PDB file of N, CA and C in Angstrom:
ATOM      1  N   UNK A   1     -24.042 -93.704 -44.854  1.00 51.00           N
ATOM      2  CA  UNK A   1     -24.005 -93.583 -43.393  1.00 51.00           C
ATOM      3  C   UNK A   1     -24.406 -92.172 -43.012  1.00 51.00           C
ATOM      4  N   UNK A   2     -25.491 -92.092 -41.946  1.00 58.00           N
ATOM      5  CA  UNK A   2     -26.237 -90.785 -41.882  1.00 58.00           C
ATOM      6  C   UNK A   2     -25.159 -90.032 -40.987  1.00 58.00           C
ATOM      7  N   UNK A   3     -24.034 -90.244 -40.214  1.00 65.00           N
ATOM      8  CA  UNK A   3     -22.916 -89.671 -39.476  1.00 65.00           C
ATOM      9  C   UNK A   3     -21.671 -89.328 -40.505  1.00 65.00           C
ATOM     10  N   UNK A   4     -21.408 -89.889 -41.738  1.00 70.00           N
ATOM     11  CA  UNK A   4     -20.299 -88.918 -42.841  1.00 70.00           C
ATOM     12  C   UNK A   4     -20.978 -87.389 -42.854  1.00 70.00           C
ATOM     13  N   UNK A   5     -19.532 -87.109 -42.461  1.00 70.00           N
ATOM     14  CA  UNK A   5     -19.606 -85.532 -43.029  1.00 70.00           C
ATOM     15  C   UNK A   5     -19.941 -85.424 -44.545  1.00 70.00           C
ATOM     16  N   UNK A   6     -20.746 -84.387 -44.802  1.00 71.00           N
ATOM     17  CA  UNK A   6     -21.093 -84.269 -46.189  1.00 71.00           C
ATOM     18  C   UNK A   6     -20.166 -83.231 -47.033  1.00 71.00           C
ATOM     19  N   UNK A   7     -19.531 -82.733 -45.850  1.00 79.00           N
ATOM     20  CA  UNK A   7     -18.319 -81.873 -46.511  1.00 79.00           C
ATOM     21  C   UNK A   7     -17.246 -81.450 -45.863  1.00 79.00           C
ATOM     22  N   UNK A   8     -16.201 -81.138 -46.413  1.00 85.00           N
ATOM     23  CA  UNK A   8     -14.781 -80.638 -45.328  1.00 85.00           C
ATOM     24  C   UNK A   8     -14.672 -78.936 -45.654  1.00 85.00           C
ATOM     25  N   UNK A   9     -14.127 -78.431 -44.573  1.00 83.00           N
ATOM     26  CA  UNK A   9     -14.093 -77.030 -44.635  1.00 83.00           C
ATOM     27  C   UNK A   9     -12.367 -77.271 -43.929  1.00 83.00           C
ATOM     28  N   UNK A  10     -12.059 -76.733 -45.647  1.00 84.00           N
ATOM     29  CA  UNK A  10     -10.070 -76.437 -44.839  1.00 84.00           C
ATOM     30  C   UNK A  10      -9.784 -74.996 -43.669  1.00 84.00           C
ATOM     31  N   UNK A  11      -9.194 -75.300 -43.050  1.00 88.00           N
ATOM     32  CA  UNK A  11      -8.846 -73.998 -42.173  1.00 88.00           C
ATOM     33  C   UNK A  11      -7.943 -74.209 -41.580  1.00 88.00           C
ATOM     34  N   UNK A  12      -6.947 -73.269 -42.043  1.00 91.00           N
ATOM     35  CA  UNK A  12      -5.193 -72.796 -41.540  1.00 91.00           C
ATOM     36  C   UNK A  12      -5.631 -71.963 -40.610  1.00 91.00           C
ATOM     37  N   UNK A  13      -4.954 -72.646 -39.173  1.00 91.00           N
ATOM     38  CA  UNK A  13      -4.527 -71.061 -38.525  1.00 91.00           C
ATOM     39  C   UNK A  13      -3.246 -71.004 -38.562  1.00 91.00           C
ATOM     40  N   UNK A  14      -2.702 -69.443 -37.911  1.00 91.00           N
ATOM     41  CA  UNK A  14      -0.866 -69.575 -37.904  1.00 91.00           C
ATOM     42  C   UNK A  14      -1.558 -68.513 -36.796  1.00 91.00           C
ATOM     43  N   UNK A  15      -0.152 -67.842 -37.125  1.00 89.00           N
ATOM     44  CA  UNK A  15       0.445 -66.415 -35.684  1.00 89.00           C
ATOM     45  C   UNK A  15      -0.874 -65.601 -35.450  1.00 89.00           C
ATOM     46  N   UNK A  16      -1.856 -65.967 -34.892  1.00 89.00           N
ATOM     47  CA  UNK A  16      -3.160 -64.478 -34.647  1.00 89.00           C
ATOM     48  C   UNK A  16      -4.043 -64.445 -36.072  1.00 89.00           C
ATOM     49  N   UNK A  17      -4.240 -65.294 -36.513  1.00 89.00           N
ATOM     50  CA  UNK A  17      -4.881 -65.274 -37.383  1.00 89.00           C
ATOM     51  C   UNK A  17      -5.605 -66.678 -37.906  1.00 89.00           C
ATOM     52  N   UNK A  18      -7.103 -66.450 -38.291  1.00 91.00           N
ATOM     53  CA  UNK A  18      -7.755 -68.133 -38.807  1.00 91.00           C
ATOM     54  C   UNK A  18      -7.793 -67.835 -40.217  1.00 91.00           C
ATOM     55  N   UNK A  19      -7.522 -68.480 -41.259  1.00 87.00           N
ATOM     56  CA  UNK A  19      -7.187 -68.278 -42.383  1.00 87.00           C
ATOM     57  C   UNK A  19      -8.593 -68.352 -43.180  1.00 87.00           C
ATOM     58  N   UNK A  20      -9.200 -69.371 -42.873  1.00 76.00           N
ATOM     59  CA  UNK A  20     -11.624 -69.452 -42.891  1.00 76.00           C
ATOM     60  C   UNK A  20     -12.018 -68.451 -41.915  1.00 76.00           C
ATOM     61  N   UNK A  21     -12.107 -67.072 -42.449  1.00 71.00           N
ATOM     62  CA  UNK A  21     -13.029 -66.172 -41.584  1.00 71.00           C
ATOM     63  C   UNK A  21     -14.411 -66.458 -41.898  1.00 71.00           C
ATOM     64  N   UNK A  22     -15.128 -66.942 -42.518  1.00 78.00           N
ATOM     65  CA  UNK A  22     -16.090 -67.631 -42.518  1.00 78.00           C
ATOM     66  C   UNK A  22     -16.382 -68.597 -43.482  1.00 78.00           C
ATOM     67  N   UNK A  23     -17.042 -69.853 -42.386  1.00 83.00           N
ATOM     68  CA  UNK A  23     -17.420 -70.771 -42.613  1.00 83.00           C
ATOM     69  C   UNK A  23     -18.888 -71.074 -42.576  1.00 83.00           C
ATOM     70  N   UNK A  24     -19.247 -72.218 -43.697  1.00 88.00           N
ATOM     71  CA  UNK A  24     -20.457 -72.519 -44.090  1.00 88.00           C
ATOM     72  C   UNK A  24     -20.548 -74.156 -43.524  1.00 88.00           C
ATOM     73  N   UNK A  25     -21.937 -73.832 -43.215  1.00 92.00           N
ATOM     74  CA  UNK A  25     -22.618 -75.379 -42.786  1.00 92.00           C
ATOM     75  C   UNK A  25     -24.124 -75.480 -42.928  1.00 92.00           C
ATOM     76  N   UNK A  26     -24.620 -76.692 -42.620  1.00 93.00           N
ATOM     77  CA  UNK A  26     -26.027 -77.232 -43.201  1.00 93.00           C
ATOM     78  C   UNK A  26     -26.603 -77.585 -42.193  1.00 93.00           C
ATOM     79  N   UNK A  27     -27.378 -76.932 -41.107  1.00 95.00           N
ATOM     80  CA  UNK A  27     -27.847 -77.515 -39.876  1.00 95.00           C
ATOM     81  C   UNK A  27     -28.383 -78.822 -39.769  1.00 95.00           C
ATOM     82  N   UNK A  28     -28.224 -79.594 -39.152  1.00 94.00           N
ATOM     83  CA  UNK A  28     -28.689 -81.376 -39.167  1.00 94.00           C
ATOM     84  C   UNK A  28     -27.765 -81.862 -40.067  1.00 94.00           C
ATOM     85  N   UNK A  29     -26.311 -81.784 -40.623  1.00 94.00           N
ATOM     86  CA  UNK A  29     -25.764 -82.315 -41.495  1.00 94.00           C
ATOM     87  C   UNK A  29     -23.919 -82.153 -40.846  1.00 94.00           C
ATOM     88  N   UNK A  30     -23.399 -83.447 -40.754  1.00 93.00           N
ATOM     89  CA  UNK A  30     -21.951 -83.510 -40.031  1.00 93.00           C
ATOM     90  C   UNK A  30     -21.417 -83.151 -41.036  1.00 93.00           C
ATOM     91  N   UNK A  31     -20.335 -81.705 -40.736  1.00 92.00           N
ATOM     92  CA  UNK A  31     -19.490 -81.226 -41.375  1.00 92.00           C
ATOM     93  C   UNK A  31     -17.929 -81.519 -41.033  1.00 92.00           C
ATOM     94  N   UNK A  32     -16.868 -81.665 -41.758  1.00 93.00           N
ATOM     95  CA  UNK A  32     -15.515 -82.271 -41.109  1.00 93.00           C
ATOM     96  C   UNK A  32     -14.822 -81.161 -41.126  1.00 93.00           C
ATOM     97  N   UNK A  33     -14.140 -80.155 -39.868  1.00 93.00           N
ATOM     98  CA  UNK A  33     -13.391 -78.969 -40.261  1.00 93.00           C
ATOM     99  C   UNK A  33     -11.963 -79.725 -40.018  1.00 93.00           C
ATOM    100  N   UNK A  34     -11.242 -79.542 -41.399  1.00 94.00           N
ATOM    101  CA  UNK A  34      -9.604 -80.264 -41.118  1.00 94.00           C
ATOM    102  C   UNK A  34      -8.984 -78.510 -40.585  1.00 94.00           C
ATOM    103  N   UNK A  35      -8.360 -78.406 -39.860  1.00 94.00           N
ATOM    104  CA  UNK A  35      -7.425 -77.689 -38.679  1.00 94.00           C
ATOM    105  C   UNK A  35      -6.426 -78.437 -39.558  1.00 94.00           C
ATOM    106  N   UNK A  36      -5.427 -77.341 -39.345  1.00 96.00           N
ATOM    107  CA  UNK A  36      -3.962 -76.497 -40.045  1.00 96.00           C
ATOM    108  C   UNK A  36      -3.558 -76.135 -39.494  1.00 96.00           C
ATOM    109  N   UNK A  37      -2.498 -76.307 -38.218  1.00 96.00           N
ATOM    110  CA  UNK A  37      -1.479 -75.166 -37.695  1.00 96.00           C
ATOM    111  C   UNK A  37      -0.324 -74.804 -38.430  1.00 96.00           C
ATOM    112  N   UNK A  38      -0.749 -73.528 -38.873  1.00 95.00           N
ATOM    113  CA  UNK A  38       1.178 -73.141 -40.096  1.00 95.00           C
ATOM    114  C   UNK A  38       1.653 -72.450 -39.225  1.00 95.00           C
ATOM    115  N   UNK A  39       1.361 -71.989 -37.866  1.00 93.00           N
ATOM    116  CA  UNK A  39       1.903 -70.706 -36.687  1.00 93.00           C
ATOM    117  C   UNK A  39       2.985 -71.505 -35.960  1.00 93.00           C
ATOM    118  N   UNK A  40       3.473 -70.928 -35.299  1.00 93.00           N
ATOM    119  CA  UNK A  40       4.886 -71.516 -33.913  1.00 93.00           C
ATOM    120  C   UNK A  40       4.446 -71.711 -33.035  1.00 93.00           C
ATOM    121  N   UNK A  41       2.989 -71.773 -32.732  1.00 92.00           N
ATOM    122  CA  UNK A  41       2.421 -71.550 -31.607  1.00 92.00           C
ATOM    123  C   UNK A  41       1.166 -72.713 -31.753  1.00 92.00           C
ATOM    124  N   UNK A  42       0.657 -73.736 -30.286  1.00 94.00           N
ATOM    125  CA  UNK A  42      -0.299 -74.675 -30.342  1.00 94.00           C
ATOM    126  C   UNK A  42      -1.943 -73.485 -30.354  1.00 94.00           C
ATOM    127  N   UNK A  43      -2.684 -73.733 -31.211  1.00 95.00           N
ATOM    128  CA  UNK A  43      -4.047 -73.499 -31.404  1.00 95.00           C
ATOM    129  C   UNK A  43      -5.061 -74.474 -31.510  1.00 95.00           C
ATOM    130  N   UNK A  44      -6.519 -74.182 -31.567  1.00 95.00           N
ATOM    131  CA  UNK A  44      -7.548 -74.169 -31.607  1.00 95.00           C
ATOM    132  C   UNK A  44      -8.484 -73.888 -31.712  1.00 95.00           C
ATOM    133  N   UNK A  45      -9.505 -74.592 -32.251  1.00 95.00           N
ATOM    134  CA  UNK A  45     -10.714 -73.785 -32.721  1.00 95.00           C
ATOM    135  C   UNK A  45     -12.112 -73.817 -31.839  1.00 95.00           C
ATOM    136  N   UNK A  46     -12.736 -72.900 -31.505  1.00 96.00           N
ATOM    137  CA  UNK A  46     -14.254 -73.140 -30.256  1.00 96.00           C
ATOM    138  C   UNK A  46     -15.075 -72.255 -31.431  1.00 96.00           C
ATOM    139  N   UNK A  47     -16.489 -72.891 -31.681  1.00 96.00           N
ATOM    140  CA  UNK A  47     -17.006 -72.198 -31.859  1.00 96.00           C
ATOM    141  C   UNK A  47     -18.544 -71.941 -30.823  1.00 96.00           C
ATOM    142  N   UNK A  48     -19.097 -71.059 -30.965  1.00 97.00           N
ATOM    143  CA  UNK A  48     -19.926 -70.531 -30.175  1.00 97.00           C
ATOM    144  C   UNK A  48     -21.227 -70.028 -30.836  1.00 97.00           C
ATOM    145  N   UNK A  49     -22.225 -70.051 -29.804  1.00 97.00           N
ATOM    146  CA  UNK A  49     -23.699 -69.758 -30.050  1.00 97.00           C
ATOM    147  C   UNK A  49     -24.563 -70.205 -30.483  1.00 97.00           C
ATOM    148  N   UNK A  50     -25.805 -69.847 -30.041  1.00 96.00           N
ATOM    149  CA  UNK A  50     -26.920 -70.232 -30.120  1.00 96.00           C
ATOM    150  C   UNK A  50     -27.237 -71.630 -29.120  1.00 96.00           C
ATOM    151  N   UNK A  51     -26.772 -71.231 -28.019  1.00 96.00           N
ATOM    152  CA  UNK A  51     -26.612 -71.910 -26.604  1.00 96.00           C
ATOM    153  C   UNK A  51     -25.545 -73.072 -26.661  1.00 96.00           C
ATOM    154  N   UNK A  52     -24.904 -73.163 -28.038  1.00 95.00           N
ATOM    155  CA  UNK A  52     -23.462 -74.026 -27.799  1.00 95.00           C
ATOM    156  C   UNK A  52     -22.273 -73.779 -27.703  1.00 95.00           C
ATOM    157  N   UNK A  53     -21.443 -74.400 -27.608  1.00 97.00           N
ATOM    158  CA  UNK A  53     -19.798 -74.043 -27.831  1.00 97.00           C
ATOM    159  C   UNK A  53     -19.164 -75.289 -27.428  1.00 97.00           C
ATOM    160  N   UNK A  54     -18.451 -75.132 -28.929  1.00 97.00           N
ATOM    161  CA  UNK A  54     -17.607 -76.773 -29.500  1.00 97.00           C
ATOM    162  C   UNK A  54     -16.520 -76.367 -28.999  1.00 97.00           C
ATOM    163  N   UNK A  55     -15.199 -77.256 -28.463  1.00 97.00           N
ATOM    164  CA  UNK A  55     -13.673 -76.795 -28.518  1.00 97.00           C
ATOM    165  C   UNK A  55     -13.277 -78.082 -28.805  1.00 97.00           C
ATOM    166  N   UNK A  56     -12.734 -77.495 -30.152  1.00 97.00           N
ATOM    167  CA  UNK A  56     -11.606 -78.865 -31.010  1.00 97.00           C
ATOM    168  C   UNK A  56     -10.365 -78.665 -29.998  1.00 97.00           C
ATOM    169  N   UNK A  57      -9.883 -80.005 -30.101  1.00 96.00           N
ATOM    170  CA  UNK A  57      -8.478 -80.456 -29.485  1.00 96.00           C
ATOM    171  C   UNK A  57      -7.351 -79.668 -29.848  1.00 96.00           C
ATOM    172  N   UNK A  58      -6.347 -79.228 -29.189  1.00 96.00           N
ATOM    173  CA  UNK A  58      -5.051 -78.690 -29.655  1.00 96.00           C
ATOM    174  C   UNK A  58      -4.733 -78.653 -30.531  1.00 96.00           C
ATOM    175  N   UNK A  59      -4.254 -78.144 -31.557  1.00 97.00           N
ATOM    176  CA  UNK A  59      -3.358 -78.833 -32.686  1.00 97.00           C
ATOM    177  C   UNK A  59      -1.898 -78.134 -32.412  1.00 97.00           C
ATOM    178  N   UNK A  60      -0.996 -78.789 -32.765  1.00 96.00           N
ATOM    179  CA  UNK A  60       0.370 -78.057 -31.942  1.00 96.00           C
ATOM    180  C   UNK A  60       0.976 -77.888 -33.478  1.00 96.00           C
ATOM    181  N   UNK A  61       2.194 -76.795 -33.397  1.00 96.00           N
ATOM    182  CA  UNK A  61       2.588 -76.136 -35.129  1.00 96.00           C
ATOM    183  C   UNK A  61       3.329 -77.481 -35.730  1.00 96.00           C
ATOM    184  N   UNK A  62       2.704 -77.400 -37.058  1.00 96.00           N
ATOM    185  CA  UNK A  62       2.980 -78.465 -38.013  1.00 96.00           C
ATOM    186  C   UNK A  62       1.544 -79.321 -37.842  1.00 96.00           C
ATOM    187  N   UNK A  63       0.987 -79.619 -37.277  1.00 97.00           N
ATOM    188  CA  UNK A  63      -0.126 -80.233 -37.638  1.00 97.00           C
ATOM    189  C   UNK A  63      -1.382 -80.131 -37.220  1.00 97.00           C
ATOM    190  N   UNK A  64      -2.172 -81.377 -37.750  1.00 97.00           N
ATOM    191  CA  UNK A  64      -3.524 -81.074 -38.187  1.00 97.00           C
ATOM    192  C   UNK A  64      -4.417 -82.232 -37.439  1.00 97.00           C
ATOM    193  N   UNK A  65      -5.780 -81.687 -37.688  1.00 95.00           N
ATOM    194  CA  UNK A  65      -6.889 -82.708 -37.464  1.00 95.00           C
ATOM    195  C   UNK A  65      -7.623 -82.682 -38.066  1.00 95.00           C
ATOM    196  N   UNK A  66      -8.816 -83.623 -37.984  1.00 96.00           N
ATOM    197  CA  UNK A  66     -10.346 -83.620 -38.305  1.00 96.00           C
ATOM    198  C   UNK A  66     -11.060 -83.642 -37.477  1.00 96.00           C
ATOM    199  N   UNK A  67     -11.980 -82.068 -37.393  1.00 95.00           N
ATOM    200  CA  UNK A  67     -12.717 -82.584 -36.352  1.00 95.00           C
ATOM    201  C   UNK A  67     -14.309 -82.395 -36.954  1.00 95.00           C
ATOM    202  N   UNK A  68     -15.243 -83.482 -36.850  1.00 95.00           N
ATOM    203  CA  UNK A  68     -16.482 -83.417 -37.549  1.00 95.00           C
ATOM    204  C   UNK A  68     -17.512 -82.847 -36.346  1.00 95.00           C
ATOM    205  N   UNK A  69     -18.271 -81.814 -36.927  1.00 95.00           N
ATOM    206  CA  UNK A  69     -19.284 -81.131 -35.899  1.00 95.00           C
ATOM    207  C   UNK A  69     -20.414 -81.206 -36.786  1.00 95.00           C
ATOM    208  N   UNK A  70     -21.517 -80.833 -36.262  1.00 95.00           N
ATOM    209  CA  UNK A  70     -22.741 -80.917 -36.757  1.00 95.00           C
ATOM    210  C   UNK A  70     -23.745 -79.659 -35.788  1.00 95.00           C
ATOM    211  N   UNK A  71     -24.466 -79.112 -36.427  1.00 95.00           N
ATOM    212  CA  UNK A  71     -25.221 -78.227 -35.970  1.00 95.00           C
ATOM    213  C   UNK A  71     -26.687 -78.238 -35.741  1.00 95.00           C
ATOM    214  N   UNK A  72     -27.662 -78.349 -34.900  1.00 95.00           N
ATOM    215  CA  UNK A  72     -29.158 -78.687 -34.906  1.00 95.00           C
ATOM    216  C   UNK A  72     -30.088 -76.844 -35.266  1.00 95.00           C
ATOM    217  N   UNK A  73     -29.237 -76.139 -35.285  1.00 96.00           N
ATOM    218  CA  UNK A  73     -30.005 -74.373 -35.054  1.00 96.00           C
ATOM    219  C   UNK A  73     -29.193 -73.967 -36.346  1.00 96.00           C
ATOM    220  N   UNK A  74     -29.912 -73.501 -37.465  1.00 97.00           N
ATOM    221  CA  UNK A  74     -29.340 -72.740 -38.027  1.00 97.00           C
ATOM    222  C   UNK A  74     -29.202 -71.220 -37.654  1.00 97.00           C
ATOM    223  N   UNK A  75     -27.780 -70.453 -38.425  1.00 97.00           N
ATOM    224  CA  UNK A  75     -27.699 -69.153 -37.665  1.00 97.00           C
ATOM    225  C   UNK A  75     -25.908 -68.879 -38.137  1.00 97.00           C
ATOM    226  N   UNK A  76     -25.749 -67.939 -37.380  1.00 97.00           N
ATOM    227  CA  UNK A  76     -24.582 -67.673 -37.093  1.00 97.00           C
ATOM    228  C   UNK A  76     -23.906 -67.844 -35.649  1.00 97.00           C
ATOM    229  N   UNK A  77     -22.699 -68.373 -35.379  1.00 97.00           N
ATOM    230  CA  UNK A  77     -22.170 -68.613 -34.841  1.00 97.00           C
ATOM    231  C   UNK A  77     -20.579 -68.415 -34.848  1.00 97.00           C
ATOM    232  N   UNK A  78     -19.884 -67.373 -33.600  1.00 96.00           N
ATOM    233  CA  UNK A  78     -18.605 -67.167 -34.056  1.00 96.00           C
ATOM    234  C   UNK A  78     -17.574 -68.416 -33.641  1.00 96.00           C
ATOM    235  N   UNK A  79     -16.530 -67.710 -34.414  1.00 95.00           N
ATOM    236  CA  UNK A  79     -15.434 -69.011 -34.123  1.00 95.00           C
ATOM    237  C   UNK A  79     -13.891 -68.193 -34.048  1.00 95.00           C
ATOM    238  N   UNK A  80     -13.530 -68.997 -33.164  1.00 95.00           N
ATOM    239  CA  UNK A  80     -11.947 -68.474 -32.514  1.00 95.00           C
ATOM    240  C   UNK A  80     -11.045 -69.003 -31.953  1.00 95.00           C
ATOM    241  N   UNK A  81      -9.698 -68.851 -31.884  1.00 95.00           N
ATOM    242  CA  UNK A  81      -9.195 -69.795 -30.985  1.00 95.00           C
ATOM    243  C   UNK A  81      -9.308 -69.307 -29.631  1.00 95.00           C
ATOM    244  N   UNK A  82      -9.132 -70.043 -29.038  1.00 93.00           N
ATOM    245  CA  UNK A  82      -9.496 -69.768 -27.383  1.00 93.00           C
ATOM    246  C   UNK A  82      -8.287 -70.303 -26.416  1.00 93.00           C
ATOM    247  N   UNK A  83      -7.078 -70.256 -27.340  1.00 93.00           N
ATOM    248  CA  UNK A  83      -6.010 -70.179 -26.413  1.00 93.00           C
ATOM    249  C   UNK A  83      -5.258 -68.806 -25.826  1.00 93.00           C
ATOM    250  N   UNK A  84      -4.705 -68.758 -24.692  1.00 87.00           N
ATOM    251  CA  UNK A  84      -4.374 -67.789 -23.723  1.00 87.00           C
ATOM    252  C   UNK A  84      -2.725 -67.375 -23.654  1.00 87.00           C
ATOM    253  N   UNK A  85      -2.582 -66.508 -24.042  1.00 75.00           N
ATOM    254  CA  UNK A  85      -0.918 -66.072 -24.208  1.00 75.00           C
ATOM    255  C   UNK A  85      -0.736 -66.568 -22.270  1.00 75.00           C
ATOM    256  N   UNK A  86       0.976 -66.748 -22.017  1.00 70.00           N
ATOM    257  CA  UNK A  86       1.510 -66.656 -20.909  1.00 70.00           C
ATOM    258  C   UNK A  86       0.949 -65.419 -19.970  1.00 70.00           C
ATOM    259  N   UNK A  87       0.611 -64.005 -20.816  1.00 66.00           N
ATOM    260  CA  UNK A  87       1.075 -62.795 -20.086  1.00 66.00           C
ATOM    261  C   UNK A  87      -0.573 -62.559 -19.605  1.00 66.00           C
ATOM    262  N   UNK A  88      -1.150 -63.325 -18.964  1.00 64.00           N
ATOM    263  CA  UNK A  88      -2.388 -63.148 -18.528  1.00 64.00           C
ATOM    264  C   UNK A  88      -3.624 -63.103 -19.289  1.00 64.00           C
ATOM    265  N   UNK A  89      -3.984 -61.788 -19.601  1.00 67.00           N
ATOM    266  CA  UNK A  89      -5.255 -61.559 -20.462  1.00 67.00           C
ATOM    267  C   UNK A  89      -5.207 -61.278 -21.675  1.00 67.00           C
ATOM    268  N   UNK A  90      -3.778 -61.714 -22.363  1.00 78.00           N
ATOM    269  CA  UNK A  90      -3.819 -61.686 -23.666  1.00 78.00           C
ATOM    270  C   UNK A  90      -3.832 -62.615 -24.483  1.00 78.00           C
ATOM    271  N   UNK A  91      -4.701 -62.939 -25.479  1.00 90.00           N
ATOM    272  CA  UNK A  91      -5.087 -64.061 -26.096  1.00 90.00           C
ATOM    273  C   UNK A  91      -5.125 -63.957 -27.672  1.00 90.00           C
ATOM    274  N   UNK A  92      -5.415 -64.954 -27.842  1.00 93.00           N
ATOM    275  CA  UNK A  92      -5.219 -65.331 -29.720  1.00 93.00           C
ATOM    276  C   UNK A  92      -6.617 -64.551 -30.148  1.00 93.00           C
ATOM    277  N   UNK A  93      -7.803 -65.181 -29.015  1.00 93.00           N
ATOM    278  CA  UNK A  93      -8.753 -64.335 -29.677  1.00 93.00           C
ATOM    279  C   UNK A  93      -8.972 -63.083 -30.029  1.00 93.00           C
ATOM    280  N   UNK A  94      -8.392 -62.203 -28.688  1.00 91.00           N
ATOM    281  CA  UNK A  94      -8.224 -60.893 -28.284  1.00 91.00           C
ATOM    282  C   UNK A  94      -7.003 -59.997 -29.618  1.00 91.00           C
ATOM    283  N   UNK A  95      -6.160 -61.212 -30.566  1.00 91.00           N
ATOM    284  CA  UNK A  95      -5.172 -60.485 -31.360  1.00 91.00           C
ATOM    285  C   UNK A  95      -5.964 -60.803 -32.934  1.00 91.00           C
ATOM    286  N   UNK A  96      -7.228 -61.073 -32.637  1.00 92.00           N
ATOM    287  CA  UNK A  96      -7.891 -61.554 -34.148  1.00 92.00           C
ATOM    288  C   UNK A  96      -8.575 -62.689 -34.747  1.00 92.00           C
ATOM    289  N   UNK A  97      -7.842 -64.146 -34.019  1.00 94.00           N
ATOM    290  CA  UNK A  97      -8.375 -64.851 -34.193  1.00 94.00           C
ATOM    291  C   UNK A  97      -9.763 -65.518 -34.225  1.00 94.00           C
ATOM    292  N   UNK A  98     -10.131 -64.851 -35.264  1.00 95.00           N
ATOM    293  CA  UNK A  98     -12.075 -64.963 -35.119  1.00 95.00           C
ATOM    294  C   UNK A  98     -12.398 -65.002 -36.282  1.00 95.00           C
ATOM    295  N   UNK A  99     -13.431 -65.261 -36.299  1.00 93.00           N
ATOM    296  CA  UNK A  99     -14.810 -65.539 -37.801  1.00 93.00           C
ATOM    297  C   UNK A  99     -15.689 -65.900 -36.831  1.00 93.00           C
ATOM    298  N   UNK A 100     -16.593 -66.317 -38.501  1.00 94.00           N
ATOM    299  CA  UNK A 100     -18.155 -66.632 -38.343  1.00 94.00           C
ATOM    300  C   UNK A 100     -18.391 -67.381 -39.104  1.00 94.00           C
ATOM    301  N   UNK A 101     -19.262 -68.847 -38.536  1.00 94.00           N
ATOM    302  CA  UNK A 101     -19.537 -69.628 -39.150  1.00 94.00           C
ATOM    303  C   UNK A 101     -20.654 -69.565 -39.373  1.00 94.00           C
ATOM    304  N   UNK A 102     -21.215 -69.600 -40.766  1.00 95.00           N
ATOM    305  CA  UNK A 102     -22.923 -69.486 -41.171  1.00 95.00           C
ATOM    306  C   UNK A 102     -23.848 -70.982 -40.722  1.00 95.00           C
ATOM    307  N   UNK A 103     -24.613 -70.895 -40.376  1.00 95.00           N
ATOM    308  CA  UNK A 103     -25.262 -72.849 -40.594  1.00 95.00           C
ATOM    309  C   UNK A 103     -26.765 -71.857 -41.526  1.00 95.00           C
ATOM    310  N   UNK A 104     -26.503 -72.935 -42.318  1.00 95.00           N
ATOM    311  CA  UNK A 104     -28.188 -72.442 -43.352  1.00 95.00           C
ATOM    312  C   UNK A 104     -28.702 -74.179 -42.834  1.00 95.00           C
ATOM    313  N   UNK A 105     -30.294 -73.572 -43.036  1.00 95.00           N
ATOM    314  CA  UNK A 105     -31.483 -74.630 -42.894  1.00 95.00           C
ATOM    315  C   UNK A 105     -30.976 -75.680 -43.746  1.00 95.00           C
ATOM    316  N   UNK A 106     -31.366 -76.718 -43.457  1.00 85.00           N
ATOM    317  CA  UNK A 106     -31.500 -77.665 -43.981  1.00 85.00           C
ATOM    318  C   UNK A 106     -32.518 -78.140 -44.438  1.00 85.00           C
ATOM    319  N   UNK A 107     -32.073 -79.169 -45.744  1.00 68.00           N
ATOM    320  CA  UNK A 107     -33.690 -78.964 -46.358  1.00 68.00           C
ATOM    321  C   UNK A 107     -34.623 -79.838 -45.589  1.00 68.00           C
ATOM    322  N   UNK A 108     -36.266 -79.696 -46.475  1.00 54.00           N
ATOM    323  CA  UNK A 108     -36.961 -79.914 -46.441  1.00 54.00           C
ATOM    324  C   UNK A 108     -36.915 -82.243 -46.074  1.00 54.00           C
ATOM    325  N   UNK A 109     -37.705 -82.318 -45.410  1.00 53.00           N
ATOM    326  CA  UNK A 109     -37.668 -83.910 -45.138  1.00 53.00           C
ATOM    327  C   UNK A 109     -38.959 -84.606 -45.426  1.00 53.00           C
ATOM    328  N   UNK A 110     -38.791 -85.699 -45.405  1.00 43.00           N
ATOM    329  CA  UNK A 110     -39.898 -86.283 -45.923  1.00 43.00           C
ATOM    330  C   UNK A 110     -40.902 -86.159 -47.111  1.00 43.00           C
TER     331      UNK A 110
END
């Protein structure tokens, strides 16, 4: 089936921190990122660039998801959670929560 992910990329977040500061992918190829909350706190993962930006669903502490993405641009692209403390402008991203996800070309077709 041309929609299976061809691979899983584990990633814990907890307290201000993504545990995959960088991640690898295969542009044109569905990747499955399983999400880990080990923190006290609900997170998520967005990643960004190269005119996109994904945002996986909540995951609240103690558990997990799958969320399968796929990329058409190879490149770099960062990734963070993009949830917002109570106290206004302070955020998960703003305390660390970040990487970079690589996408390499995909091969050759036909």
């Amino acid at each position: 089936d041309e929609d299976t992910p061809v691979g899983e990329v584990p990633n814990s977040e907890g307290n201000f921190y993504i545990q995959s500061r960088a991640v690898i992918a295969v542009a044109r190829a569905p990747v499955r990122i399983v999400l880990t909350n080990v923190g006290t706190s609900a997170h998520q993962l967005t990643i960004a660039g190269h005119g996109v930006t994904l945002e996986s669903p909540l995951v609240l502490p103690d558990g997990s998801l799958n969320w399968d993405v796929q990329f058409d641009e190879p490149g770099t692209y960062e990734i963070y959670c993009n949830v917002n403390l109570s106290r206004g402008t302070d955020s998960h991203r703003g305390r660390g929560m970040t990487g970079l996800l690589e996408v390499f070309p995909g091969g050759a077709s036909g």
